[in-house]
């Protein structure tokens, strides 16, 4: 099971393909984003992103994981939105 920070960092970095912008969106440091992604990659057992000094890209494994995780993340966001809308004031 993905932890919430891992899910958020993975999906955001997958969209941004930039550690600085990901950190800005998450309101954390770039070091924290890097730490979360490294932890996730250790759990998976393989790199999810290719990085160099100029670019970040999803690996084929990272792309597949993104495609599989994204629908579930959208469902979670929708469920939370619906619960908030139905909650008594």
PDB file of N, CA, C and O in Angstrom, residues 11-41:
ATOM      1  N   UNK A  11       2.705  11.078  -7.895  1.00  0.00           N
ATOM      2  CA  UNK A  11       1.800  11.627  -8.912  1.00  0.00           C
ATOM      3  C   UNK A  11       2.195  13.039  -9.321  1.00  0.00           C
ATOM      4  O   UNK A  11       2.153  13.380 -10.506  1.00  0.00           O
ATOM      5  N   UNK A  12       2.585  13.857  -8.360  1.00  0.00           N
ATOM      6  CA  UNK A  12       2.961  15.232  -8.679  1.00  0.00           C
ATOM      7  C   UNK A  12       4.236  15.272  -9.498  1.00  0.00           C
ATOM      8  O   UNK A  12       4.317  15.987 -10.509  1.00  0.00           O
ATOM      9  N   UNK A  13       5.238  14.485  -9.113  1.00  0.00           N
ATOM     10  CA  UNK A  13       6.480  14.450  -9.889  1.00  0.00           C
ATOM     11  C   UNK A  13       6.234  13.865 -11.282  1.00  0.00           C
ATOM     12  O   UNK A  13       6.832  14.310 -12.263  1.00  0.00           O
ATOM     13  N   UNK A  14       5.313  12.915 -11.382  1.00  0.00           N
ATOM     14  CA  UNK A  14       4.965  12.357 -12.689  1.00  0.00           C
ATOM     15  C   UNK A  14       4.377  13.420 -13.607  1.00  0.00           C
ATOM     16  O   UNK A  14       4.578  13.377 -14.818  1.00  0.00           O
ATOM     17  N   UNK A  15       3.628  14.356 -13.040  1.00  0.00           N
ATOM     18  CA  UNK A  15       3.042  15.445 -13.827  1.00  0.00           C
ATOM     19  C   UNK A  15       4.064  16.530 -14.138  1.00  0.00           C
ATOM     20  O   UNK A  15       4.164  16.989 -15.269  1.00  0.00           O
ATOM     21  N   UNK A  16       4.791  16.950 -13.127  1.00  0.00           N
ATOM     22  CA  UNK A  16       5.714  18.081 -13.266  1.00  0.00           C
ATOM     23  C   UNK A  16       7.034  17.709 -13.937  1.00  0.00           C
ATOM     24  O   UNK A  16       7.629  18.533 -14.631  1.00  0.00           O
ATOM     25  N   UNK A  17       7.510  16.494 -13.643  1.00  0.00           N
ATOM     26  CA  UNK A  17       8.832  16.053 -14.098  1.00  0.00           C
ATOM     27  C   UNK A  17       9.912  17.066 -13.721  1.00  0.00           C
ATOM     28  O   UNK A  17      10.849  17.333 -14.475  1.00  0.00           O
ATOM     29  N   UNK A  18       9.752  17.601 -12.502  1.00  0.00           N
ATOM     30  CA  UNK A  18      10.681  18.607 -11.989  1.00  0.00           C
ATOM     31  C   UNK A  18      10.566  18.606 -10.462  1.00  0.00           C
ATOM     32  O   UNK A  18       9.471  18.811  -9.925  1.00  0.00           O
ATOM     33  N   UNK A  19      11.685  18.350  -9.789  1.00  0.00           N
ATOM     34  CA  UNK A  19      11.646  18.254  -8.331  1.00  0.00           C
ATOM     35  C   UNK A  19      11.275  19.579  -7.665  1.00  0.00           C
ATOM     36  O   UNK A  19      10.554  19.593  -6.676  1.00  0.00           O
ATOM     37  N   UNK A  20      11.767  20.690  -8.191  1.00  0.00           N
ATOM     38  CA  UNK A  20      11.472  21.996  -7.595  1.00  0.00           C
ATOM     39  C   UNK A  20       9.993  22.344  -7.663  1.00  0.00           C
ATOM     40  O   UNK A  20       9.398  22.781  -6.675  1.00  0.00           O
ATOM     41  N   UNK A  21       9.390  22.156  -8.827  1.00  0.00           N
ATOM     42  CA  UNK A  21       7.953  22.451  -8.969  1.00  0.00           C
ATOM     43  C   UNK A  21       7.108  21.488  -8.130  1.00  0.00           C
ATOM     44  O   UNK A  21       6.092  21.871  -7.560  1.00  0.00           O
ATOM     45  N   UNK A  22       7.555  20.237  -8.072  1.00  0.00           N
ATOM     46  CA  UNK A  22       6.848  19.265  -7.231  1.00  0.00           C
ATOM     47  C   UNK A  22       6.901  19.706  -5.776  1.00  0.00           C
ATOM     48  O   UNK A  22       5.885  19.685  -5.076  1.00  0.00           O
ATOM     49  N   UNK A  23       8.065  20.113  -5.321  1.00  0.00           N
ATOM     50  CA  UNK A  23       8.208  20.580  -3.945  1.00  0.00           C
ATOM     51  C   UNK A  23       7.334  21.794  -3.688  1.00  0.00           C
ATOM     52  O   UNK A  23       6.674  21.890  -2.637  1.00  0.00           O
ATOM     53  N   UNK A  24       7.300  22.728  -4.622  1.00  0.00           N
ATOM     54  CA  UNK A  24       6.450  23.914  -4.471  1.00  0.00           C
ATOM     55  C   UNK A  24       4.988  23.530  -4.337  1.00  0.00           C
ATOM     56  O   UNK A  24       4.278  24.038  -3.470  1.00  0.00           O
ATOM     57  N   UNK A  25       4.528  22.632  -5.187  1.00  0.00           N
ATOM     58  CA  UNK A  25       3.126  22.210  -5.134  1.00  0.00           C
ATOM     59  C   UNK A  25       2.798  21.477  -3.843  1.00  0.00           C
ATOM     60  O   UNK A  25       1.686  21.586  -3.326  1.00  0.00           O
ATOM     61  N   UNK A  26       3.761  20.738  -3.322  1.00  0.00           N
ATOM     62  CA  UNK A  26       3.531  19.972  -2.095  1.00  0.00           C
ATOM     63  C   UNK A  26       3.837  20.778  -0.827  1.00  0.00           C
ATOM     64  O   UNK A  26       3.584  20.313   0.272  1.00  0.00           O
ATOM     65  N   UNK A  27       4.420  21.959  -1.005  1.00  0.00           N
ATOM     66  CA  UNK A  27       4.810  22.817   0.127  1.00  0.00           C
ATOM     67  C   UNK A  27       5.828  22.128   1.038  1.00  0.00           C
ATOM     68  O   UNK A  27       5.705  22.146   2.259  1.00  0.00           O
ATOM     69  N   UNK A  28       6.814  21.486   0.401  1.00  0.00           N
ATOM     70  CA  UNK A  28       7.924  20.852   1.107  1.00  0.00           C
ATOM     71  C   UNK A  28       9.210  21.206   0.365  1.00  0.00           C
ATOM     72  O   UNK A  28       9.174  21.816  -0.701  1.00  0.00           O
ATOM     73  N   UNK A  29      10.335  20.782   0.896  1.00  0.00           N
ATOM     74  CA  UNK A  29      11.619  21.048   0.237  1.00  0.00           C
ATOM     75  C   UNK A  29      11.852  20.025  -0.883  1.00  0.00           C
ATOM     76  O   UNK A  29      11.279  18.935  -0.889  1.00  0.00           O
ATOM     77  N   UNK A  30      12.738  20.403  -1.800  1.00  0.00           N
ATOM     78  CA  UNK A  30      13.094  19.460  -2.861  1.00  0.00           C
ATOM     79  C   UNK A  30      13.774  18.229  -2.268  1.00  0.00           C
ATOM     80  O   UNK A  30      13.586  17.120  -2.768  1.00  0.00           O
ATOM     81  N   UNK A  31      14.518  18.427  -1.203  1.00  0.00           N
ATOM     82  CA  UNK A  31      15.155  17.296  -0.526  1.00  0.00           C
ATOM     83  C   UNK A  31      14.138  16.310   0.009  1.00  0.00           C
ATOM     84  O   UNK A  31      14.344  15.095  -0.040  1.00  0.00           O
ATOM     85  N   UNK A  32      13.028  16.828   0.531  1.00  0.00           N
ATOM     86  CA  UNK A  32      11.966  15.954   1.048  1.00  0.00           C
ATOM     87  C   UNK A  32      11.321  15.164  -0.088  1.00  0.00           C
ATOM     88  O   UNK A  32      11.064  13.969   0.056  1.00  0.00           O
ATOM     89  N   UNK A  33      11.075  15.809  -1.214  1.00  0.00           N
ATOM     90  CA  UNK A  33      10.511  15.095  -2.374  1.00  0.00           C
ATOM     91  C   UNK A  33      11.464  13.990  -2.800  1.00  0.00           C
ATOM     92  O   UNK A  33      11.054  12.843  -3.015  1.00  0.00           O
ATOM     93  N   UNK A  34      12.732  14.309  -2.908  1.00  0.00           N
ATOM     94  CA  UNK A  34      13.731  13.324  -3.307  1.00  0.00           C
ATOM     95  C   UNK A  34      13.766  12.151  -2.326  1.00  0.00           C
ATOM     96  O   UNK A  34      13.818  10.985  -2.732  1.00  0.00           O
ATOM     97  N   UNK A  35      13.702  12.454  -1.048  1.00  0.00           N
ATOM     98  CA  UNK A  35      13.711  11.427  -0.006  1.00  0.00           C
ATOM     99  C   UNK A  35      12.491  10.501  -0.141  1.00  0.00           C
ATOM    100  O   UNK A  35      12.621   9.277  -0.060  1.00  0.00           O
ATOM    101  N   UNK A  36      11.321  11.075  -0.342  1.00  0.00           N
ATOM    102  CA  UNK A  36      10.095  10.285  -0.479  1.00  0.00           C
ATOM    103  C   UNK A  36      10.180   9.381  -1.707  1.00  0.00           C
ATOM    104  O   UNK A  36       9.823   8.201  -1.648  1.00  0.00           O
ATOM    105  N   UNK A  37      10.646   9.927  -2.824  1.00  0.00           N
ATOM    106  CA  UNK A  37      10.741   9.145  -4.059  1.00  0.00           C
ATOM    107  C   UNK A  37      11.769   8.027  -3.907  1.00  0.00           C
ATOM    108  O   UNK A  37      11.532   6.889  -4.336  1.00  0.00           O
ATOM    109  N   UNK A  38      12.909   8.321  -3.294  1.00  0.00           N
ATOM    110  CA  UNK A  38      13.917   7.270  -3.070  1.00  0.00           C
ATOM    111  C   UNK A  38      13.342   6.144  -2.216  1.00  0.00           C
ATOM    112  O   UNK A  38      13.562   4.956  -2.489  1.00  0.00           O
ATOM    113  N   UNK A  39      12.596   6.506  -1.178  1.00  0.00           N
ATOM    114  CA  UNK A  39      11.974   5.506  -0.303  1.00  0.00           C
ATOM    115  C   UNK A  39      10.998   4.647  -1.102  1.00  0.00           C
ATOM    116  O   UNK A  39      10.988   3.419  -0.970  1.00  0.00           O
ATOM    117  N   UNK A  40      10.182   5.276  -1.934  1.00  0.00           N
ATOM    118  CA  UNK A  40       9.227   4.542  -2.751  1.00  0.00           C
ATOM    119  C   UNK A  40       9.955   3.612  -3.722  1.00  0.00           C
ATOM    120  O   UNK A  40       9.573   2.447  -3.885  1.00  0.00           O
ATOM    121  N   UNK A  41      11.001   4.103  -4.352  1.00  0.00           N
ATOM    122  CA  UNK A  41      11.763   3.277  -5.291  1.00  0.00           C
ATOM    123  C   UNK A  41      12.415   2.090  -4.579  1.00  0.00           C
ATOM    124  O   UNK A  41      12.488   0.993  -5.145  1.00  0.00           O
TER     125      UNK A  41
END
